[in-house]
Amino acid sequence: MHSLTIAQVITDTRHALESVDVRLLLQHVLKVEYAFLLTYPEYELTATQKQSFQQLLQRRIQGVPIAYLIGKRDFYDLTFKVNEAVLIPRPETELLVELALERIPPDRSCRILDLGTGSGAIALTLAKHRPLAQMVAVDVSPAALAVCRENARTLRVDNVNFVTGNWFDELSGERFDLIVSNPPYVARDDLHLQQGDLRFEPQVALAAEDNGLACIQQIIAAAPHHLATMGWLLLEHGHDQAEACRELLQQADFSNMCSHPDLAGIMRVSGGQMRS
Ligand SMILES: C[S@@+](CC[C@H](N)C(=O)[O-])C[C@H]1O[C@@H](n2cnc3c(N)ncnc32)[C@H](O)[C@@H]1O
């Protein structure tokens, strides 16, 4: 087998793949920081490293998301393990985290619910930043919840309970000060489902009936039975769903309905507060 150095890998792959992807795959295979690649371009990959890299390269060229190939994704200020059972955490979901943190007191206990927790990106970030809060993380997918549990262990977050089930079904009689959710909200016939990373992510994490609004509808309708007085519900939604969300919140008798824009100015999180 021919020898292969870091510098050769970078040159050979420049037409096939984004350089950031090559860098991340190399770091993953060699188990090194970026600085190593810069400092030792003449480093020769071992036969095993070369084989692993070439296999990953082929899968990346076929479209498999880089996060699944390297098994992790940064979100907010933490790094989450991910695999094919969970949605890859998105930067836009950090807006929901920011808005939730504004509503969680740092100095006293409160109860928070994350519906559709997946990797735990939202639940574990909030729980880590608000150690006095008691978090409940729900997902219908046992495989997703297993990833969330592992992330909680790795990130040393212990103020979280995990519940497998359909939205509120396993939470009869329980009330929370804040409910957050990034539910599936893509319409089943949306062509984006057949493009890019979405082709490889779990359908149960992405798509919903009723033009993408079915899960949002179910959550808003049931939330008043699980919120404390003055408690907040915050939901991430699609770029064109803010108005529909606020209408649903109004029908469910929420007050202080609001929608919040992402960095591109698009309304991506809506919410409302329970009346006193
Ligand atoms: C868009 S992903 C969000 C994952 C994670 N919270 C995030 O923001 O990266 C939606 C999640 O909802 C879960 N889910 C879908 N239907 C559900 C249901 N009926 N009850 C509970 N969880 C559900 C999926 O398994 C998936 O993990």
mmCIF file of N, CA and C in Angstrom, residues 22-138:
data_model
loop_
_atom_site.group_PDB
_atom_site.id
_atom_site.type_symbol
_atom_site.label_atom_id
_atom_site.label_comp_id
_atom_site.label_asym_id
_atom_site.label_seq_id
_atom_site.Cartn_x
_atom_site.Cartn_y
_atom_site.Cartn_z
ATOM 1 N N VAL A 22 -12.930 17.334 5.302
ATOM 2 C CA VAL A 22 -11.695 16.533 5.262
ATOM 3 C C VAL A 22 -10.968 16.675 6.602
ATOM 4 N N ARG A 23 -10.912 17.902 7.062
ATOM 5 C CA ARG A 23 -10.238 18.166 8.341
ATOM 6 C C ARG A 23 -10.908 17.379 9.467
ATOM 7 N N LEU A 24 -12.252 17.443 9.524
ATOM 8 C CA LEU A 24 -12.965 16.761 10.618
ATOM 9 C C LEU A 24 -12.792 15.243 10.524
ATOM 10 N N LEU A 25 -12.815 14.705 9.305
ATOM 11 C CA LEU A 25 -12.634 13.249 9.145
ATOM 12 C C LEU A 25 -11.215 12.840 9.561
ATOM 13 N N LEU A 26 -10.232 13.658 9.156
ATOM 14 C CA LEU A 26 -8.841 13.345 9.525
ATOM 15 C C LEU A 26 -8.670 13.393 11.043
ATOM 16 N N GLN A 27 -9.212 14.449 11.653
ATOM 17 C CA GLN A 27 -9.105 14.571 13.120
ATOM 18 C C GLN A 27 -9.742 13.366 13.805
ATOM 19 N N HIS A 28 -10.900 12.934 13.254
ATOM 20 C CA HIS A 28 -11.625 11.802 13.844
ATOM 21 C C HIS A 28 -10.804 10.515 13.720
ATOM 22 N N VAL A 29 -10.255 10.273 12.548
ATOM 23 C CA VAL A 29 -9.516 9.024 12.317
ATOM 24 C C VAL A 29 -8.199 9.013 13.106
ATOM 25 N N LEU A 30 -7.523 10.171 13.120
ATOM 26 C CA LEU A 30 -6.216 10.229 13.805
ATOM 27 C C LEU A 30 -6.360 10.515 15.301
ATOM 28 N N LYS A 31 -7.618 10.872 15.707
ATOM 29 C CA LYS A 31 -7.885 11.227 17.119
ATOM 30 C C LYS A 31 -6.956 12.358 17.580
ATOM 31 N N VAL A 32 -6.949 13.441 16.795
ATOM 32 C CA VAL A 32 -6.073 14.576 17.126
ATOM 33 C C VAL A 32 -6.858 15.882 17.016
ATOM 34 N N GLU A 33 -6.292 16.950 17.549
ATOM 35 C CA GLU A 33 -6.856 18.292 17.407
ATOM 36 C C GLU A 33 -6.430 18.868 16.048
ATOM 37 N N TYR A 34 -7.104 19.939 15.641
ATOM 38 C CA TYR A 34 -6.802 20.592 14.364
ATOM 39 C C TYR A 34 -5.332 21.024 14.303
ATOM 40 N N ALA A 35 -4.822 21.492 15.447
ATOM 41 C CA ALA A 35 -3.441 21.990 15.484
ATOM 42 C C ALA A 35 -2.444 20.916 15.020
ATOM 43 N N PHE A 36 -2.759 19.642 15.311
ATOM 44 C CA PHE A 36 -1.857 18.554 14.896
ATOM 45 C C PHE A 36 -1.749 18.515 13.367
ATOM 46 N N LEU A 37 -2.885 18.680 12.687
ATOM 47 C CA LEU A 37 -2.880 18.621 11.214
ATOM 48 C C LEU A 37 -2.026 19.748 10.635
ATOM 49 N N LEU A 38 -2.115 20.913 11.298
ATOM 50 C CA LEU A 38 -1.345 22.064 10.815
ATOM 51 C C LEU A 38 0.140 21.898 11.106
ATOM 52 N N THR A 39 0.439 21.287 12.247
ATOM 53 C CA THR A 39 1.839 21.203 12.694
ATOM 54 C C THR A 39 2.603 20.070 12.009
ATOM 55 N N TYR A 40 1.872 18.964 11.707
ATOM 56 C CA TYR A 40 2.568 17.787 11.154
ATOM 57 C C TYR A 40 1.993 17.346 9.805
ATOM 58 N N PRO A 41 2.063 18.223 8.783
ATOM 59 C CA PRO A 41 1.494 17.832 7.476
ATOM 60 C C PRO A 41 2.192 16.603 6.880
ATOM 61 N N GLU A 42 3.425 16.341 7.347
ATOM 62 C CA GLU A 42 4.182 15.214 6.796
ATOM 63 C C GLU A 42 3.850 13.898 7.508
ATOM 64 N N TYR A 43 2.948 13.938 8.534
ATOM 65 C CA TYR A 43 2.598 12.714 9.276
ATOM 66 C C TYR A 43 2.014 11.690 8.308
ATOM 67 N N GLU A 44 2.535 10.435 8.392
ATOM 68 C CA GLU A 44 2.061 9.372 7.495
ATOM 69 C C GLU A 44 0.979 8.540 8.174
ATOM 70 N N LEU A 45 -0.176 8.427 7.543
ATOM 71 C CA LEU A 45 -1.249 7.622 8.118
ATOM 72 C C LEU A 45 -0.829 6.154 8.149
ATOM 73 N N THR A 46 -1.205 5.438 9.217
ATOM 74 C CA THR A 46 -0.959 3.989 9.253
ATOM 75 C C THR A 46 -1.929 3.332 8.270
ATOM 76 N N ALA A 47 -1.711 2.057 7.977
ATOM 77 C CA ALA A 47 -2.591 1.351 7.027
ATOM 78 C C ALA A 47 -4.035 1.368 7.531
ATOM 79 N N THR A 48 -4.221 1.162 8.841
ATOM 80 C CA THR A 48 -5.580 1.155 9.405
ATOM 81 C C THR A 48 -6.218 2.529 9.303
ATOM 82 N N GLN A 49 -5.442 3.557 9.608
ATOM 83 C CA GLN A 49 -5.982 4.932 9.532
ATOM 84 C C GLN A 49 -6.358 5.281 8.090
ATOM 85 N N LYS A 50 -5.504 4.832 7.173
ATOM 86 C CA LYS A 50 -5.753 5.129 5.763
ATOM 87 C C LYS A 50 -7.057 4.471 5.307
ATOM 88 N N GLN A 51 -7.241 3.202 5.716
ATOM 89 C CA GLN A 51 -8.458 2.474 5.333
ATOM 90 C C GLN A 51 -9.715 3.126 5.946
ATOM 91 N N SER A 52 -9.629 3.457 7.247
ATOM 92 C CA SER A 52 -10.785 4.103 7.904
ATOM 93 C C SER A 52 -11.114 5.412 7.212
ATOM 94 N N PHE A 53 -10.069 6.213 6.933
ATOM 95 C CA PHE A 53 -10.311 7.506 6.307
ATOM 96 C C PHE A 53 -10.988 7.332 4.946
ATOM 97 N N GLN A 54 -10.486 6.368 4.166
ATOM 98 C CA GLN A 54 -11.049 6.209 2.816
ATOM 99 C C GLN A 54 -12.500 5.732 2.864
ATOM 100 N N GLN A 55 -12.820 4.873 3.851
ATOM 101 C CA GLN A 55 -14.216 4.429 3.980
ATOM 102 C C GLN A 55 -15.130 5.599 4.349
ATOM 103 N N LEU A 56 -14.663 6.406 5.309
ATOM 104 C CA LEU A 56 -15.473 7.563 5.736
ATOM 105 C C LEU A 56 -15.623 8.570 4.593
ATOM 106 N N LEU A 57 -14.541 8.756 3.854
ATOM 107 C CA LEU A 57 -14.563 9.688 2.716
ATOM 108 C C LEU A 57 -15.640 9.272 1.713
ATOM 109 N N GLN A 58 -15.691 7.973 1.407
ATOM 110 C CA GLN A 58 -16.698 7.476 0.448
ATOM 111 C C GLN A 58 -18.101 7.735 0.964
ATOM 112 N N ARG A 59 -18.330 7.467 2.248
ATOM 113 C CA ARG A 59 -19.674 7.664 2.813
ATOM 114 C C ARG A 59 -20.045 9.149 2.806
ATOM 115 N N ARG A 60 -19.063 10.009 3.071
ATOM 116 C CA ARG A 60 -19.328 11.454 3.044
ATOM 117 C C ARG A 60 -19.676 11.897 1.626
ATOM 118 N N ILE A 61 -18.938 11.342 0.644
ATOM 119 C CA ILE A 61 -19.208 11.695 -0.757
ATOM 120 C C ILE A 61 -20.623 11.239 -1.147
ATOM 121 N N GLN A 62 -21.070 10.103 -0.529
ATOM 122 C CA GLN A 62 -22.442 9.635 -0.795
ATOM 123 C C GLN A 62 -23.493 10.491 -0.076
ATOM 124 N N GLY A 63 -23.045 11.396 0.796
ATOM 125 C CA GLY A 63 -23.986 12.332 1.414
ATOM 126 C C GLY A 63 -24.230 12.126 2.893
ATOM 127 N N VAL A 64 -23.666 11.054 3.491
ATOM 128 C CA VAL A 64 -23.901 10.818 4.919
ATOM 129 C C VAL A 64 -23.415 12.049 5.699
ATOM 130 N N PRO A 65 -24.255 12.591 6.595
ATOM 131 C CA PRO A 65 -23.857 13.811 7.314
ATOM 132 C C PRO A 65 -22.546 13.637 8.078
ATOM 133 N N ILE A 66 -21.746 14.672 8.048
ATOM 134 C CA ILE A 66 -20.442 14.620 8.716
ATOM 135 C C ILE A 66 -20.615 14.307 10.214
ATOM 136 N N ALA A 67 -21.687 14.834 10.830
ATOM 137 C CA ALA A 67 -21.892 14.601 12.278
ATOM 138 C C ALA A 67 -22.097 13.111 12.572
ATOM 139 N N TYR A 68 -22.789 12.390 11.685
ATOM 140 C CA TYR A 68 -22.968 10.948 11.908
ATOM 141 C C TYR A 68 -21.639 10.207 11.717
ATOM 142 N N LEU A 69 -20.821 10.689 10.784
ATOM 143 C CA LEU A 69 -19.555 10.003 10.511
ATOM 144 C C LEU A 69 -18.563 10.175 11.668
ATOM 145 N N ILE A 70 -18.541 11.363 12.247
ATOM 146 C CA ILE A 70 -17.596 11.571 13.357
ATOM 147 C C ILE A 70 -18.278 11.352 14.714
ATOM 148 N N GLY A 71 -19.623 11.186 14.693
ATOM 149 C CA GLY A 71 -20.356 10.804 15.905
ATOM 150 C C GLY A 71 -20.581 11.916 16.906
ATOM 151 N N LYS A 72 -20.464 13.166 16.477
ATOM 152 C CA LYS A 72 -20.686 14.254 17.444
ATOM 153 C C LYS A 72 -21.016 15.558 16.733
ATOM 154 N N ARG A 73 -21.623 16.490 17.501
ATOM 155 C CA ARG A 73 -21.925 17.824 16.975
ATOM 156 C C ARG A 73 -21.906 18.814 18.133
ATOM 157 N N ASP A 74 -21.271 19.960 17.915
ATOM 158 C CA ASP A 74 -21.278 21.012 18.937
ATOM 159 C C ASP A 74 -22.626 21.717 18.914
ATOM 160 N N PHE A 75 -23.139 22.029 20.085
ATOM 161 C CA PHE A 75 -24.398 22.779 20.191
ATOM 162 C C PHE A 75 -24.287 23.676 21.408
ATOM 163 N N TYR A 76 -24.591 24.981 21.223
ATOM 164 C CA TYR A 76 -24.446 25.962 22.293
ATOM 165 C C TYR A 76 -23.009 25.867 22.800
ATOM 166 N N ASP A 77 -22.783 25.559 24.086
ATOM 167 C CA ASP A 77 -21.387 25.467 24.532
ATOM 168 C C ASP A 77 -20.995 24.040 24.901
ATOM 169 N N LEU A 78 -21.715 23.055 24.343
ATOM 170 C CA LEU A 78 -21.439 21.652 24.685
ATOM 171 C C LEU A 78 -21.262 20.833 23.405
ATOM 172 N N THR A 79 -20.694 19.626 23.566
ATOM 173 C CA THR A 79 -20.566 18.713 22.432
ATOM 174 C C THR A 79 -21.435 17.486 22.701
ATOM 175 N N PHE A 80 -22.295 17.147 21.736
ATOM 176 C CA PHE A 80 -23.239 16.038 21.894
ATOM 177 C C PHE A 80 -22.862 14.865 21.014
ATOM 178 N N LYS A 81 -22.933 13.676 21.605
ATOM 179 C CA LYS A 81 -22.829 12.470 20.782
ATOM 180 C C LYS A 81 -24.083 12.400 19.917
ATOM 181 N N VAL A 82 -23.923 12.042 18.638
ATOM 182 C CA VAL A 82 -25.092 11.811 17.782
ATOM 183 C C VAL A 82 -24.894 10.524 16.993
ATOM 184 N N ASN A 83 -26.016 9.889 16.655
ATOM 185 C CA ASN A 83 -25.996 8.785 15.695
ATOM 186 C C ASN A 83 -27.294 8.835 14.893
ATOM 187 N N GLU A 84 -27.506 7.824 14.049
ATOM 188 C CA GLU A 84 -28.637 7.865 13.108
ATOM 189 C C GLU A 84 -29.999 7.838 13.806
ATOM 190 N N ALA A 85 -30.023 7.640 15.131
ATOM 191 C CA ALA A 85 -31.298 7.612 15.864
ATOM 192 C C ALA A 85 -31.782 9.011 16.225
ATOM 193 N N VAL A 86 -30.900 10.006 16.083
ATOM 194 C CA VAL A 86 -31.289 11.350 16.538
ATOM 195 C C VAL A 86 -31.085 12.404 15.456
ATOM 196 N N LEU A 87 -31.898 13.446 15.561
ATOM 197 C CA LEU A 87 -31.689 14.630 14.715
ATOM 198 C C LEU A 87 -30.338 15.254 15.077
ATOM 199 N N ILE A 88 -29.621 15.737 14.087
ATOM 200 C CA ILE A 88 -28.372 16.461 14.363
ATOM 201 C C ILE A 88 -28.753 17.865 14.878
ATOM 202 N N PRO A 89 -28.309 18.228 16.079
ATOM 203 C CA PRO A 89 -28.701 19.543 16.623
ATOM 204 C C PRO A 89 -28.342 20.673 15.657
ATOM 205 N N ARG A 90 -29.271 21.629 15.524
ATOM 206 C CA ARG A 90 -29.111 22.732 14.567
ATOM 207 C C ARG A 90 -28.766 24.029 15.295
ATOM 208 N N PRO A 91 -27.956 24.898 14.669
ATOM 209 C CA PRO A 91 -27.633 26.180 15.315
ATOM 210 C C PRO A 91 -28.886 26.994 15.615
ATOM 211 N N GLU A 92 -29.924 26.902 14.758
ATOM 212 C CA GLU A 92 -31.121 27.740 14.983
ATOM 213 C C GLU A 92 -31.843 27.378 16.278
ATOM 214 N N THR A 93 -31.631 26.146 16.764
ATOM 215 C CA THR A 93 -32.291 25.731 18.010
ATOM 216 C C THR A 93 -31.678 26.444 19.223
ATOM 217 N N GLU A 94 -30.485 27.039 19.039
ATOM 218 C CA GLU A 94 -29.889 27.800 20.140
ATOM 219 C C GLU A 94 -30.757 28.994 20.524
ATOM 220 N N LEU A 95 -31.571 29.498 19.581
ATOM 221 C CA LEU A 95 -32.501 30.587 19.894
ATOM 222 C C LEU A 95 -33.511 30.124 20.950
ATOM 223 N N LEU A 96 -34.032 28.920 20.781
ATOM 224 C CA LEU A 96 -34.984 28.377 21.764
ATOM 225 C C LEU A 96 -34.313 28.241 23.132
ATOM 226 N N VAL A 97 -33.057 27.807 23.141
ATOM 227 C CA VAL A 97 -32.313 27.675 24.403
ATOM 228 C C VAL A 97 -32.156 29.037 25.082
ATOM 229 N N GLU A 98 -31.786 30.052 24.288
ATOM 230 C CA GLU A 98 -31.618 31.406 24.849
ATOM 231 C C GLU A 98 -32.916 31.901 25.474
ATOM 232 N N LEU A 99 -34.024 31.729 24.742
ATOM 233 C CA LEU A 99 -35.315 32.222 25.231
ATOM 234 C C LEU A 99 -35.753 31.445 26.471
ATOM 235 N N ALA A 100 -35.430 30.168 26.516
ATOM 236 C CA ALA A 100 -35.775 29.354 27.688
ATOM 237 C C ALA A 100 -34.941 29.798 28.894
ATOM 238 N N LEU A 101 -33.634 30.012 28.680
ATOM 239 C CA LEU A 101 -32.770 30.421 29.804
ATOM 240 C C LEU A 101 -33.247 31.728 30.426
ATOM 241 N N GLU A 102 -33.764 32.628 29.569
ATOM 242 C CA GLU A 102 -34.288 33.906 30.108
ATOM 243 C C GLU A 102 -35.441 33.682 31.075
ATOM 244 N N ARG A 103 -36.118 32.549 30.929
ATOM 245 C CA ARG A 103 -37.316 32.291 31.746
ATOM 246 C C ARG A 103 -37.062 31.329 32.903
ATOM 247 N N ILE A 104 -35.824 30.853 33.059
ATOM 248 C CA ILE A 104 -35.525 29.904 34.145
ATOM 249 C C ILE A 104 -34.685 30.606 35.208
ATOM 250 N N PRO A 105 -35.203 30.741 36.429
ATOM 251 C CA PRO A 105 -34.420 31.429 37.466
ATOM 252 C C PRO A 105 -33.150 30.633 37.790
ATOM 253 N N PRO A 106 -31.989 31.337 37.881
ATOM 254 C CA PRO A 106 -30.746 30.618 38.187
ATOM 255 C C PRO A 106 -30.629 30.248 39.660
ATOM 256 N N ASP A 107 -31.449 30.924 40.510
ATOM 257 C CA ASP A 107 -31.215 30.820 41.958
ATOM 258 C C ASP A 107 -32.287 30.024 42.697
ATOM 259 N N ARG A 108 -33.203 29.394 41.981
ATOM 260 C CA ARG A 108 -34.163 28.556 42.694
ATOM 261 C C ARG A 108 -34.644 27.423 41.785
ATOM 262 N N SER A 109 -35.236 26.435 42.436
ATOM 263 C CA SER A 109 -35.662 25.241 41.720
ATOM 264 C C SER A 109 -36.910 25.518 40.878
ATOM 265 N N CYS A 110 -37.027 24.851 39.731
ATOM 266 C CA CYS A 110 -38.272 24.891 38.954
ATOM 267 C C CYS A 110 -38.322 23.629 38.106
ATOM 268 N N ARG A 111 -39.507 23.352 37.541
ATOM 269 C CA ARG A 111 -39.666 22.115 36.752
ATOM 270 C C ARG A 111 -39.761 22.459 35.269
ATOM 271 N N ILE A 112 -38.956 21.775 34.467
ATOM 272 C CA ILE A 112 -38.922 22.040 33.021
ATOM 273 C C ILE A 112 -39.149 20.731 32.268
ATOM 274 N N LEU A 113 -39.873 20.818 31.169
ATOM 275 C CA LEU A 113 -40.137 19.644 30.330
ATOM 276 C C LEU A 113 -39.638 19.915 28.913
ATOM 277 N N ASP A 114 -38.867 18.974 28.366
ATOM 278 C CA ASP A 114 -38.455 19.061 26.955
ATOM 279 C C ASP A 114 -39.139 17.917 26.208
ATOM 280 N N LEU A 115 -40.026 18.267 25.271
ATOM 281 C CA LEU A 115 -40.763 17.244 24.518
ATOM 282 C C LEU A 115 -40.057 16.959 23.194
ATOM 283 N N GLY A 116 -39.692 15.700 22.965
ATOM 284 C CA GLY A 116 -38.966 15.326 21.751
ATOM 285 C C GLY A 116 -37.504 15.691 21.910
ATOM 286 N N THR A 117 -36.892 15.090 22.906
ATOM 287 C CA THR A 117 -35.566 15.552 23.340
ATOM 288 C C THR A 117 -34.427 15.117 22.413
ATOM 289 N N GLY A 118 -34.598 14.010 21.690
ATOM 290 C CA GLY A 118 -33.556 13.545 20.761
ATOM 291 C C GLY A 118 -32.222 13.336 21.464
ATOM 292 N N SER A 119 -31.174 13.982 20.960
ATOM 293 C CA SER A 119 -29.833 13.866 21.562
ATOM 294 C C SER A 119 -29.770 14.508 22.944
ATOM 295 N N GLY A 120 -30.801 15.313 23.270
ATOM 296 C CA GLY A 120 -30.787 16.039 24.538
ATOM 297 C C GLY A 120 -30.206 17.441 24.389
ATOM 298 N N ALA A 121 -30.049 17.882 23.153
ATOM 299 C CA ALA A 121 -29.408 19.188 22.916
ATOM 300 C C ALA A 121 -30.051 20.286 23.771
ATOM 301 N N ILE A 122 -31.379 20.352 23.753
ATOM 302 C CA ILE A 122 -32.058 21.418 24.502
ATOM 303 C C ILE A 122 -32.070 21.083 26.000
ATOM 304 N N ALA A 123 -32.565 19.883 26.326
ATOM 305 C CA ALA A 123 -32.759 19.505 27.740
ATOM 306 C C ALA A 123 -31.447 19.571 28.524
ATOM 307 N N LEU A 124 -30.388 19.013 27.964
ATOM 308 C CA LEU A 124 -29.131 18.926 28.719
ATOM 309 C C LEU A 124 -28.430 20.288 28.787
ATOM 310 N N THR A 125 -28.572 21.092 27.735
ATOM 311 C CA THR A 125 -27.975 22.434 27.785
ATOM 312 C C THR A 125 -28.661 23.254 28.880
ATOM 313 N N LEU A 126 -30.011 23.190 28.910
ATOM 314 C CA LEU A 126 -30.731 23.949 29.941
ATOM 315 C C LEU A 126 -30.393 23.406 31.330
ATOM 316 N N ALA A 127 -30.377 22.089 31.469
ATOM 317 C CA ALA A 127 -30.124 21.490 32.784
ATOM 318 C C ALA A 127 -28.709 21.823 33.277
ATOM 319 N N LYS A 128 -27.764 21.852 32.338
ATOM 320 C CA LYS A 128 -26.367 22.167 32.704
ATOM 321 C C LYS A 128 -26.255 23.631 33.173
ATOM 322 N N HIS A 129 -26.971 24.525 32.466
ATOM 323 C CA HIS A 129 -26.888 25.949 32.810
ATOM 324 C C HIS A 129 -27.749 26.332 34.003
ATOM 325 N N ARG A 130 -28.704 25.478 34.337
ATOM 326 C CA ARG A 130 -29.590 25.766 35.475
ATOM 327 C C ARG A 130 -29.606 24.539 36.384
ATOM 328 N N PRO A 131 -28.517 24.332 37.157
ATOM 329 C CA PRO A 131 -28.395 23.103 37.939
ATOM 330 C C PRO A 131 -29.487 22.929 38.998
ATOM 331 N N LEU A 132 -30.172 24.015 39.367
ATOM 332 C CA LEU A 132 -31.241 23.876 40.367
ATOM 333 C C LEU A 132 -32.562 23.428 39.734
ATOM 334 N N ALA A 133 -32.638 23.473 38.415
ATOM 335 C CA ALA A 133 -33.880 23.077 37.733
ATOM 336 C C ALA A 133 -34.009 21.553 37.709
ATOM 337 N N GLN A 134 -35.259 21.089 37.704
ATOM 338 C CA GLN A 134 -35.528 19.661 37.544
ATOM 339 C C GLN A 134 -36.080 19.459 36.142
ATOM 340 N N MET A 135 -35.321 18.773 35.307
ATOM 341 C CA MET A 135 -35.683 18.631 33.891
ATOM 342 C C MET A 135 -36.279 17.252 33.642
ATOM 343 N N VAL A 136 -37.330 17.207 32.829
ATOM 344 C CA VAL A 136 -37.853 15.925 32.335
ATOM 345 C C VAL A 136 -37.687 15.936 30.818
ATOM 346 N N ALA A 137 -37.055 14.883 30.280
ATOM 347 C CA ALA A 137 -36.791 14.794 28.843
ATOM 348 C C ALA A 137 -37.587 13.620 28.277
ATOM 349 N N VAL A 138 -38.495 13.929 27.336
ATOM 350 C CA VAL A 138 -39.392 12.905 26.776
ATOM 351 C C VAL A 138 -39.045 12.649 25.312
#
